[in-house]
Coordinates of C-alpha atoms in Angstrom, one line a residue:
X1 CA 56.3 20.5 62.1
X2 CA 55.6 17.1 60.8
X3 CA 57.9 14.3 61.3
X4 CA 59.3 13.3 58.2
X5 CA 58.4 9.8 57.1
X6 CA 59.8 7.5 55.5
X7 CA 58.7 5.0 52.3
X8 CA 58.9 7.0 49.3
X9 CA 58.6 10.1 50.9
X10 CA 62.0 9.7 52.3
X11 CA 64.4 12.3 50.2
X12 CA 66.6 9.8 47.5
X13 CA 70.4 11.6 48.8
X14 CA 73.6 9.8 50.4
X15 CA 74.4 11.7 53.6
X16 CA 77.3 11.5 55.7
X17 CA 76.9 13.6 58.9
X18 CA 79.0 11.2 61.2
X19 CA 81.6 8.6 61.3
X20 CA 79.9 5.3 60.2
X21 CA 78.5 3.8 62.9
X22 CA 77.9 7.3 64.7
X23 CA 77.8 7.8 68.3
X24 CA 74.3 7.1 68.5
X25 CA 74.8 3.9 67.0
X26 CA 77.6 3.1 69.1
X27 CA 75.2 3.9 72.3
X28 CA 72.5 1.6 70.7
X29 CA 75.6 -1.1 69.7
X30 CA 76.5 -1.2 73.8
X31 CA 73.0 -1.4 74.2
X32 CA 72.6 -4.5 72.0
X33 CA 75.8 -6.2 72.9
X34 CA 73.9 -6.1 76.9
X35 CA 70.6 -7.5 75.5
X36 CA 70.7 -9.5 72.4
X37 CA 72.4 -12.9 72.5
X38 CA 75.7 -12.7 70.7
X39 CA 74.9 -15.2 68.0
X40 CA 72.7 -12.4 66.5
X41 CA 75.0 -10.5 64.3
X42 CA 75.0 -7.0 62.3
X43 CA 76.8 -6.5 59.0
X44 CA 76.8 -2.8 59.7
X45 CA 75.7 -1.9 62.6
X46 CA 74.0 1.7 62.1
X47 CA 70.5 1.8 63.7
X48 CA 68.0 2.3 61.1
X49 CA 65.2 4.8 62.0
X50 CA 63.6 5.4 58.2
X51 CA 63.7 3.6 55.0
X52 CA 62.5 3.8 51.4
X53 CA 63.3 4.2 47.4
X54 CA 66.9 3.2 47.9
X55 CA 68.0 5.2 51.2
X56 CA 68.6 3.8 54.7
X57 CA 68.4 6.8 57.3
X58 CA 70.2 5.8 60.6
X59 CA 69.7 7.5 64.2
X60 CA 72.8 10.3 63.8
X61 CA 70.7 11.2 60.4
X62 CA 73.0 9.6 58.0
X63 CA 71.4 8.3 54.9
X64 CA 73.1 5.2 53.3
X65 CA 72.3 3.9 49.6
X66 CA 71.1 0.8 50.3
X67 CA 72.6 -2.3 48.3
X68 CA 71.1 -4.7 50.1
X69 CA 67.3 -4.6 50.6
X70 CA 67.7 -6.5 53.8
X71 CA 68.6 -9.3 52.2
X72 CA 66.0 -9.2 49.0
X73 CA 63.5 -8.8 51.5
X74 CA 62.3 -5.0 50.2
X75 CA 62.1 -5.3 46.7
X76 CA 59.5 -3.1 46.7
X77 CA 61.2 -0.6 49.1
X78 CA 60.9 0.2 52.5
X79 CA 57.1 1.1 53.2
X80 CA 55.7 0.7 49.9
X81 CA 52.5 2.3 49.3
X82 CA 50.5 -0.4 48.6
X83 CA 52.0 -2.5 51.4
X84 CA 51.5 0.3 53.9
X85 CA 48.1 1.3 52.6
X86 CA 47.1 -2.5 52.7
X87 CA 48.7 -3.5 56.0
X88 CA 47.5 -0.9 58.1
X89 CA 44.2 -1.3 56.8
X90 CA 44.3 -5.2 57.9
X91 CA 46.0 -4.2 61.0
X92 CA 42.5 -2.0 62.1
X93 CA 40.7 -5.1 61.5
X94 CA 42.3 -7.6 63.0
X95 CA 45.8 -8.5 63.1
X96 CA 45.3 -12.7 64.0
X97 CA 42.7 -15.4 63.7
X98 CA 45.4 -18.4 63.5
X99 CA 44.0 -19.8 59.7
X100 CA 43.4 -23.1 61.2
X101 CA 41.2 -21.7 63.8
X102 CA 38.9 -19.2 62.0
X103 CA 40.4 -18.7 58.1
X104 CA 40.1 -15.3 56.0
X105 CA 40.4 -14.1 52.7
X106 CA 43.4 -13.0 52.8
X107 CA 45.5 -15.7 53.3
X108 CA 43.3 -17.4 50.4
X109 CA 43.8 -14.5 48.0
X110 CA 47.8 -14.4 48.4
X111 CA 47.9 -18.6 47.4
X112 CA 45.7 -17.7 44.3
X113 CA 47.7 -14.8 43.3
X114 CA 51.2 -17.4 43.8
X115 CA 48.5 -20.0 41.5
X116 CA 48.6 -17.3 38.8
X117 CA 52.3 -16.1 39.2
X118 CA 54.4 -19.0 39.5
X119 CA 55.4 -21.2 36.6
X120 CA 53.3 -23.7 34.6
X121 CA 49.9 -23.9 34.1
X122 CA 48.9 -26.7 35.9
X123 CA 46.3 -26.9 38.7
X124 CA 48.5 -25.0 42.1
X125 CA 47.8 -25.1 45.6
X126 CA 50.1 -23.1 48.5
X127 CA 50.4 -23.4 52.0
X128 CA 51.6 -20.2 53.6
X129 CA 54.2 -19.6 56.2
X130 CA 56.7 -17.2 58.3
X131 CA 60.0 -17.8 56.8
X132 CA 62.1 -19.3 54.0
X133 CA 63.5 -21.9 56.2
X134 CA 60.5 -23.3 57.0
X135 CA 58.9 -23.1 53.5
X136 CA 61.7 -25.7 52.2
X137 CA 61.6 -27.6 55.7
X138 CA 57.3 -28.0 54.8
X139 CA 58.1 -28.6 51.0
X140 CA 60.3 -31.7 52.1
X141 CA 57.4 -32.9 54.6
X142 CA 55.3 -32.8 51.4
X143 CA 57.5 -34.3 49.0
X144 CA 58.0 -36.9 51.6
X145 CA 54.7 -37.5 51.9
X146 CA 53.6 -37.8 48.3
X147 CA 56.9 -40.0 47.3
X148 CA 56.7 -42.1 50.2
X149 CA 60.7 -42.1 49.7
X150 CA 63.1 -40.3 52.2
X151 CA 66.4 -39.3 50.6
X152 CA 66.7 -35.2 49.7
X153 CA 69.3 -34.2 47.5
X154 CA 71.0 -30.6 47.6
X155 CA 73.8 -29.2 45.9
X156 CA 77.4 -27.6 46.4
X157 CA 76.9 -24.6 47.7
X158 CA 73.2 -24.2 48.2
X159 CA 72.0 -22.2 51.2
X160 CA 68.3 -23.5 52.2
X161 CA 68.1 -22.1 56.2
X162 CA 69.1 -22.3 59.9
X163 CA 66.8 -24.9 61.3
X164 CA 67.9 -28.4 62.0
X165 CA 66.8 -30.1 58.8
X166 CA 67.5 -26.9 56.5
X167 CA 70.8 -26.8 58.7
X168 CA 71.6 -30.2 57.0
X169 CA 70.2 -29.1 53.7
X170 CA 72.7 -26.0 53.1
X171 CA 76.1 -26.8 51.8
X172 CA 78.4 -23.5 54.5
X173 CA 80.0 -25.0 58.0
X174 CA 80.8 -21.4 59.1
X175 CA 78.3 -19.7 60.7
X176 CA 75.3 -21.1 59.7
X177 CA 76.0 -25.0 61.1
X178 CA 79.2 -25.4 63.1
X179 CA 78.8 -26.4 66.4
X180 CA 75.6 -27.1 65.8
X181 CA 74.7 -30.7 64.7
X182 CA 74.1 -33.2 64.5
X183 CA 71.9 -32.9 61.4
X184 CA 69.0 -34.8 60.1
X185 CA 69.6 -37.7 58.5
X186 CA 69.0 -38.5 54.7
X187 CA 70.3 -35.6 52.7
X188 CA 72.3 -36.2 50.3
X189 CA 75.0 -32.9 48.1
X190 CA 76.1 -33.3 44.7
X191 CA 77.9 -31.2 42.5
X192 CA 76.8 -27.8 41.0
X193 CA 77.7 -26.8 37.7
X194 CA 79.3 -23.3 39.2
X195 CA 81.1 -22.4 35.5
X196 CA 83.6 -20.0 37.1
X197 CA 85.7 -22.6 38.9
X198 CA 84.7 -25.7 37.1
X199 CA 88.1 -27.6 36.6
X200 CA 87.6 -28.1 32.7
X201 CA 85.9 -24.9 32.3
X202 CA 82.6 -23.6 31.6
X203 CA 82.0 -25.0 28.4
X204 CA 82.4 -28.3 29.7
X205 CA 80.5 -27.7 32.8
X206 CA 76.8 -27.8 32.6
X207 CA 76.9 -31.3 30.5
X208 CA 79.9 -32.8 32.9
X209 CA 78.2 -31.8 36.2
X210 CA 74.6 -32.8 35.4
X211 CA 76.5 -36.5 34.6
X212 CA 78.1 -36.6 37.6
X213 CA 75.3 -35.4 39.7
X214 CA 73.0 -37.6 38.4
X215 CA 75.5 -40.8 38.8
X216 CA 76.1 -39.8 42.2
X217 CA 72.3 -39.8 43.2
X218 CA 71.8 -43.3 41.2
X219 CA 74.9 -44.9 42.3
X220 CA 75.1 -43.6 45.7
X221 CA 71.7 -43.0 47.1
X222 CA 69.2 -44.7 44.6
X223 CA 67.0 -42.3 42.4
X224 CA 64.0 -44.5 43.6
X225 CA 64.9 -43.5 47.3
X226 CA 65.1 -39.7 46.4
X227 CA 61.3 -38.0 47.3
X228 CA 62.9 -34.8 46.3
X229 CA 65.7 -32.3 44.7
X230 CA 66.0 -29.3 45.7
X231 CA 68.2 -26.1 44.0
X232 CA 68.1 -22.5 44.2
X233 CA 68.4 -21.5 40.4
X234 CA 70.4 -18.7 41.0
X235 CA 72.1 -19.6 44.4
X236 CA 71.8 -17.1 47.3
X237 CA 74.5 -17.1 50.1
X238 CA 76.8 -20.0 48.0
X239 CA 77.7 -16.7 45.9
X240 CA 74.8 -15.8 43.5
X241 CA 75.9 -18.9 41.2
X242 CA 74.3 -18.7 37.9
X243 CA 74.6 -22.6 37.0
X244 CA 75.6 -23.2 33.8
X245 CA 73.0 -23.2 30.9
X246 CA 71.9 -26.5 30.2
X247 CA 72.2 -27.9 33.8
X248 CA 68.4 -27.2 35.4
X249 CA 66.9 -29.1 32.8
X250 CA 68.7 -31.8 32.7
X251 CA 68.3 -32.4 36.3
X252 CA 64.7 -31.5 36.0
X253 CA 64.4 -34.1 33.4
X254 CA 66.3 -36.6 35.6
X255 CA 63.6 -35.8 38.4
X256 CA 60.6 -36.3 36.5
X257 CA 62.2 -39.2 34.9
X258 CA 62.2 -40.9 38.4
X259 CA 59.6 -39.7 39.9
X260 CA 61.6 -36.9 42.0
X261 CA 59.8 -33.9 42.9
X262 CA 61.6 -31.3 42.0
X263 CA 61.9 -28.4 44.2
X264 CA 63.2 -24.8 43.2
X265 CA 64.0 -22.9 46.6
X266 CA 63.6 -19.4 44.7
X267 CA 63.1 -17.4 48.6
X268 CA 66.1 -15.4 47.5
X269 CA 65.5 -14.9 43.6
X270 CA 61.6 -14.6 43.3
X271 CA 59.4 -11.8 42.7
X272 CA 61.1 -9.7 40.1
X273 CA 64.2 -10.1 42.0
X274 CA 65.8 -11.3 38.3
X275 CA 63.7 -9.5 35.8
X276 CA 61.3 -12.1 35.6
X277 CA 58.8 -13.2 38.3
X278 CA 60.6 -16.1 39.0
X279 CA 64.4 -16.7 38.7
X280 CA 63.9 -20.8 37.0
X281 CA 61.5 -19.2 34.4
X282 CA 64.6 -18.0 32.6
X283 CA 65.3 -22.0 31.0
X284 CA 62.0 -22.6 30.6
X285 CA 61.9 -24.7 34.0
X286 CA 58.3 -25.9 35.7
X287 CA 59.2 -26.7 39.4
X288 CA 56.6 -29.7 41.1
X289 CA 57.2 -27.5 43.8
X290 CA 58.4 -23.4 44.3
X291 CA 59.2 -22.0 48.0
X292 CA 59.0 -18.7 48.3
X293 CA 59.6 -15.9 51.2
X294 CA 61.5 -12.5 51.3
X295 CA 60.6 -10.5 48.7
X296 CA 57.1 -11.6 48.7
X297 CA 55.3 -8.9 51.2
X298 CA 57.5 -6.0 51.1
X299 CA 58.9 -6.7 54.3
X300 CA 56.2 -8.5 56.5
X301 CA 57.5 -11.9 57.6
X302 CA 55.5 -14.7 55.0
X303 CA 56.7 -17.6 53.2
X304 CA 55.1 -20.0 51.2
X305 CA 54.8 -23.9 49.0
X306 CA 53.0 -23.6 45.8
X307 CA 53.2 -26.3 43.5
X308 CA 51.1 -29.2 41.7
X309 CA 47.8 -30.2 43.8
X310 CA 48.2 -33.6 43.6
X311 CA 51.7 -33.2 45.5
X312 CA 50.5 -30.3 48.0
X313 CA 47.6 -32.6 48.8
X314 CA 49.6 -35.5 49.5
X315 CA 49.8 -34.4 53.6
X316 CA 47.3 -35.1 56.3
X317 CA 44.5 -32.2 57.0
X318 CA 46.1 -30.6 59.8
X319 CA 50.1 -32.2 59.0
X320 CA 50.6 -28.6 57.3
X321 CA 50.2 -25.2 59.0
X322 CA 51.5 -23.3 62.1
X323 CA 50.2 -20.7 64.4
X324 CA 51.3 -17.4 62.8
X325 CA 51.6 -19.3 59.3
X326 CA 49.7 -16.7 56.8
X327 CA 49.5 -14.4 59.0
X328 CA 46.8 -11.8 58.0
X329 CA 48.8 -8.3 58.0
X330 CA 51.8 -10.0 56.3
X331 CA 49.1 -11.4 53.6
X332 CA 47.4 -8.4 53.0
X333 CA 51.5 -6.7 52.4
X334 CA 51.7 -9.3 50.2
X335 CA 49.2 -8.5 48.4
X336 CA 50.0 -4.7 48.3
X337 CA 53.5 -5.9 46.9
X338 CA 52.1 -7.7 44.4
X339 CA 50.6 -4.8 43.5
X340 CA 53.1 -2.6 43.7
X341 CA 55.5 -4.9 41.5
X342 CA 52.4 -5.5 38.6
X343 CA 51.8 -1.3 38.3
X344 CA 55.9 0.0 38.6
X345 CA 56.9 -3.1 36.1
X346 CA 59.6 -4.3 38.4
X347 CA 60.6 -6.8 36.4
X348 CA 61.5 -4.3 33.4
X349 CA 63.2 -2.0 36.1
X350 CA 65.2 -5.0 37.2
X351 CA 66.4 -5.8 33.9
X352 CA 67.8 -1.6 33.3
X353 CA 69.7 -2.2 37.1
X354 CA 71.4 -5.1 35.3
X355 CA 72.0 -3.4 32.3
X356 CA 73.3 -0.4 34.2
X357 CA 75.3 -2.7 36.6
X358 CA 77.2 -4.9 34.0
X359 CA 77.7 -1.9 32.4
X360 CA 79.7 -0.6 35.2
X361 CA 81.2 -3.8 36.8
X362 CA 82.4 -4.9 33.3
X363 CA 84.4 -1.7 33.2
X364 CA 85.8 -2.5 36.6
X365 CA 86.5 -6.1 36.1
X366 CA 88.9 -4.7 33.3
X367 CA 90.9 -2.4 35.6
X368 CA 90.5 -4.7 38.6
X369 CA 92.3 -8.1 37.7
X370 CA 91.3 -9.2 41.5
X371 CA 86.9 -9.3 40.4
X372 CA 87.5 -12.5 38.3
X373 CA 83.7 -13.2 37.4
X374 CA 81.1 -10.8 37.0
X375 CA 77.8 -12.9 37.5
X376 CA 73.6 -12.9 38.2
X377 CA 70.5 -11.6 36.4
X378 CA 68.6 -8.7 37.1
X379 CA 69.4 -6.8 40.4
X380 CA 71.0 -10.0 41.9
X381 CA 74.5 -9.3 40.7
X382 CA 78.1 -10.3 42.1
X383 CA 81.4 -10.3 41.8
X384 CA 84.0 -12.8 42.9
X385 CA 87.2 -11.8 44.2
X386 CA 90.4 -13.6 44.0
X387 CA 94.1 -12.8 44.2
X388 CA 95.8 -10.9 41.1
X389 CA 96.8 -13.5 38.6
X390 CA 95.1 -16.5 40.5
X391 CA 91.5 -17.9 40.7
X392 CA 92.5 -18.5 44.6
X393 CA 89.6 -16.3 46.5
X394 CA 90.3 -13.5 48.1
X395 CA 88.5 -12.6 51.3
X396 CA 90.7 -10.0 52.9
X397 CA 90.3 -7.9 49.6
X398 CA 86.2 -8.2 49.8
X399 CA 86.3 -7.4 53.6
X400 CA 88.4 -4.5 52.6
X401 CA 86.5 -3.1 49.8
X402 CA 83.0 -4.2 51.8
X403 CA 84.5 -2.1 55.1
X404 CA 85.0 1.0 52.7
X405 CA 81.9 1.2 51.2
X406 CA 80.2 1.2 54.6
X407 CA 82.4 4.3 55.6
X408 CA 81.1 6.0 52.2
X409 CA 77.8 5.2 52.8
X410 CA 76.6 2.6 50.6
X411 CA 75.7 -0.6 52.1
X412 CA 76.7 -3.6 50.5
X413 CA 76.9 -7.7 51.6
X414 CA 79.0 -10.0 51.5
X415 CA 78.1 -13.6 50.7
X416 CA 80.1 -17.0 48.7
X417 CA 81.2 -20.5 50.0
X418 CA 84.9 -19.1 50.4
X419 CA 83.6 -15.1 51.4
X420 CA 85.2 -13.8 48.5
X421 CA 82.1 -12.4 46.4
X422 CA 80.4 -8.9 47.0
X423 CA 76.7 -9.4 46.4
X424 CA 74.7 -6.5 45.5
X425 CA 70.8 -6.3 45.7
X426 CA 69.4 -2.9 45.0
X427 CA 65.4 -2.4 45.8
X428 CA 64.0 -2.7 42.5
X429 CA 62.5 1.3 43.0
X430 CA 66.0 2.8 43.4
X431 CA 66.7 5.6 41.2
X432 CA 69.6 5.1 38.5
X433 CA 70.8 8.6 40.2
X434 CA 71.7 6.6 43.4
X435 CA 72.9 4.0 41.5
X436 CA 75.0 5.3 39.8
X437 CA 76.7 7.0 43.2
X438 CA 76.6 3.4 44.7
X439 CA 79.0 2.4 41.7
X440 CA 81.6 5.0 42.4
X441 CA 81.8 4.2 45.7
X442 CA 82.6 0.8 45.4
X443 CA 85.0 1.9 41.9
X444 CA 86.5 4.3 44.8
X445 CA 87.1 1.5 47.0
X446 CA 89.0 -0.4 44.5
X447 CA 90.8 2.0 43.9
X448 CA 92.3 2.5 47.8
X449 CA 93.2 -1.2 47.7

């Protein structure tokens, strides 16, 4: 009998065979704990032996619906066609050259097709690397290098990575810096218009946090010491912020104004993740410079700078790179993800998970008084949980109701400056069927609270 795959030939069901983790989990868990440092953590550890569509199938043969897409990461799902078809294909010929050694087409075919893709029509050039921490670590070298200035400004709550300079860069102590400084020097956080818990409310908030953003880099810093702003337009881990209309351009404006190049980390929100291919195309926005990672090859570690050609020329031959940077199996998934997001119209099908997900968290968020704001685009929604009657956040209750839908079977995350806010991000293939179950789970784990 042939092994069942997985992909999309993986059957689309929730299955609960065992307590969640099971016991061959747990064996695999003791085994982990032995091995794998114990800074590497597991929101929910069940060991995953197939994937695909929007099913997770562990080791004791459970099959989760899958919220979470590790992270944005598998957009396209778990073992895509195209990426499989693609990757394997790449993998006969040769899985490494190092680009800097001997180049391939590959790797020059994935930085025309982010040309094409990302926003504006200006002359683009990309340089390609492994993750998202070190696209926005690269696109501060290159801003740097072009502005000849040193000063970076980030914003409240922004997540931008884990290494030193991205450690500085991303606004959480707790995990992602404590204990681990000190930082680099030179970055600078300012206020983000976050309209749920802005003090005079979300009317008021795009205009009054742009102005005080903007005074604080003048006043404080010195716009003509700034080489670059960066700002996820929907932020990631800070709690899938949507900031307030109005407030992206008017710091875009301030940037160009002053020579700033503006940077839009979109390694969480690009590639359909918002129903449109890029999460700052929704005001119109034109980034100098767009990092990119995740979603981008289906689940092959790449990450890449695209932007204008006078700024991405600005470095040094040989000041950009890295020895598995573009990798040529990750490029050639890329490129099968690309694909795969064009022919399946991801960016419609994220736009009907929205439609179906408002639909259903609005209905909550009236029996629930503890989800006070219902927030994202496309299939990067959340909800922010607070205590009943309050705007105070509420982290016990979105551990709870987190904790439950694990034992159901439905993986969700957790994510927000104060962990109050349930984050869900669906692969853009799931069927509405298993959306739909997903929903009653977590409406069912309201309801035990």
């Amino acid at each position: 009998m042939t092994e069942l795959s997985g992909g999309p030939a993986l059957p689309q069901e929730r299955r609960v065979v065992t307590a969640i983790p099971g016991p061959k989990s747990q064996e695999l868990l003791a085994r982990k704990n032995a091995a794998v440092a114990g800074g590497v953590g597991s929101v929910l550890p069940v060991f995953t032996v197939r994937a695909g569509g929007g099913v997770i199938e562990d080791v004791d043969g459970n099959s989760l619906i899958d919220f979470g897409s590790g992270i944005a990461v598998t957009s396209v799902g778990s073992s895509a066609d195209a990426v499989v078809r693609r990757a394997s294909a790449q993998l006969a010929d040769f899985t490494h050259t190092c680009f800097m050694v001997t180049p391939y087409e590959g790797y020059v075919e994935v930085c025309e097709e982010l040309a094409r893709l990302t926003p504006g029509d200006h002359a683009k050039k990309s340089a390609l690397f492994n993750s998202g921490a070190e696209a926005v670590e690269n696109a501060v070298k290159i801003a740097r290098s072009y502005t000849k200035r040193q000063a970076i400004v980030v914003f409240d709550h922004g997540y931008h990575g884990r290494t030193n300079l991205t450690m500085a860069l991303t606004a959480k102590n707790m995990p992602y810096k404590h204990g681990f400084g000190p930082f680099a020097p030179e970055v600078y956080r300012v206020p983000l218009a976050y309209p749920y818990r802005w003090l005079t409310g979300p009317e008021n908030c795009a205009e009054e946090a742009a102005a005080q953003a903007i005074d604080m880099i003048s006043k404080q810093v010195g716009a003509e010491n700034v080489a670059a702003i960066i700002i996820e337009p929907i932020l990631g881990e800070g709690g899938f912020i949507e900031p307030a209309k109005g407030f992206l351009p008017r710091i875009a404006e301030f940037a160009k104004s002053n020579g700033i190049v503006f940077v839009a980390d979109e390694i969480q929100s690009g590639f359909c993740r918002t129903g449109q291919w890029f999460a700052c195309e929704d005001e119109g926005i034109v980034p100098d410079l767009i990092t990119t990672a995740k979603g981008i090859a289906g689940g092959l570690p790449l990450a890449a700078v695209t932007g204008r050609a006078e700024i991405m020329d600005a470095a040094h031959s040989g000041g950009l790179g890295g020895t598995y940077g573009g990798n040529p199996v990750a490029c050639a998934a890329a490129l099968g993800a690309i694909e795969t997001m064009r022919e399946l119209d991801l960016n419609a099908r994220a736009r009907r998970i929205e439609e179906v997900m408002k639909g259903r968290l609005s209905a909550m968020r009236e029996k629930y008084d503890i989800i006070g704001d219902l927030r994202g685009r496309g299939a990067m929604i959340a909800i922010e949980l607070v205590k009943s009657g309050t705007k105070d956040p509420n982290p016990e209750a979105t551990a709870a109701v987190a904790k439950a839908c694990h034992s159901a079977g439905l993986l969700v995350l957790t994510c927000g400056t104060y962990g109050n806010v349930l984050r869900f991000l669906p692969p853009l293939v799931i069927g509405e069927d298993l959306l739909n179950e997903g929903l009653d789970i977590l409406e069912s784990a309201f309801a035990e609270l």
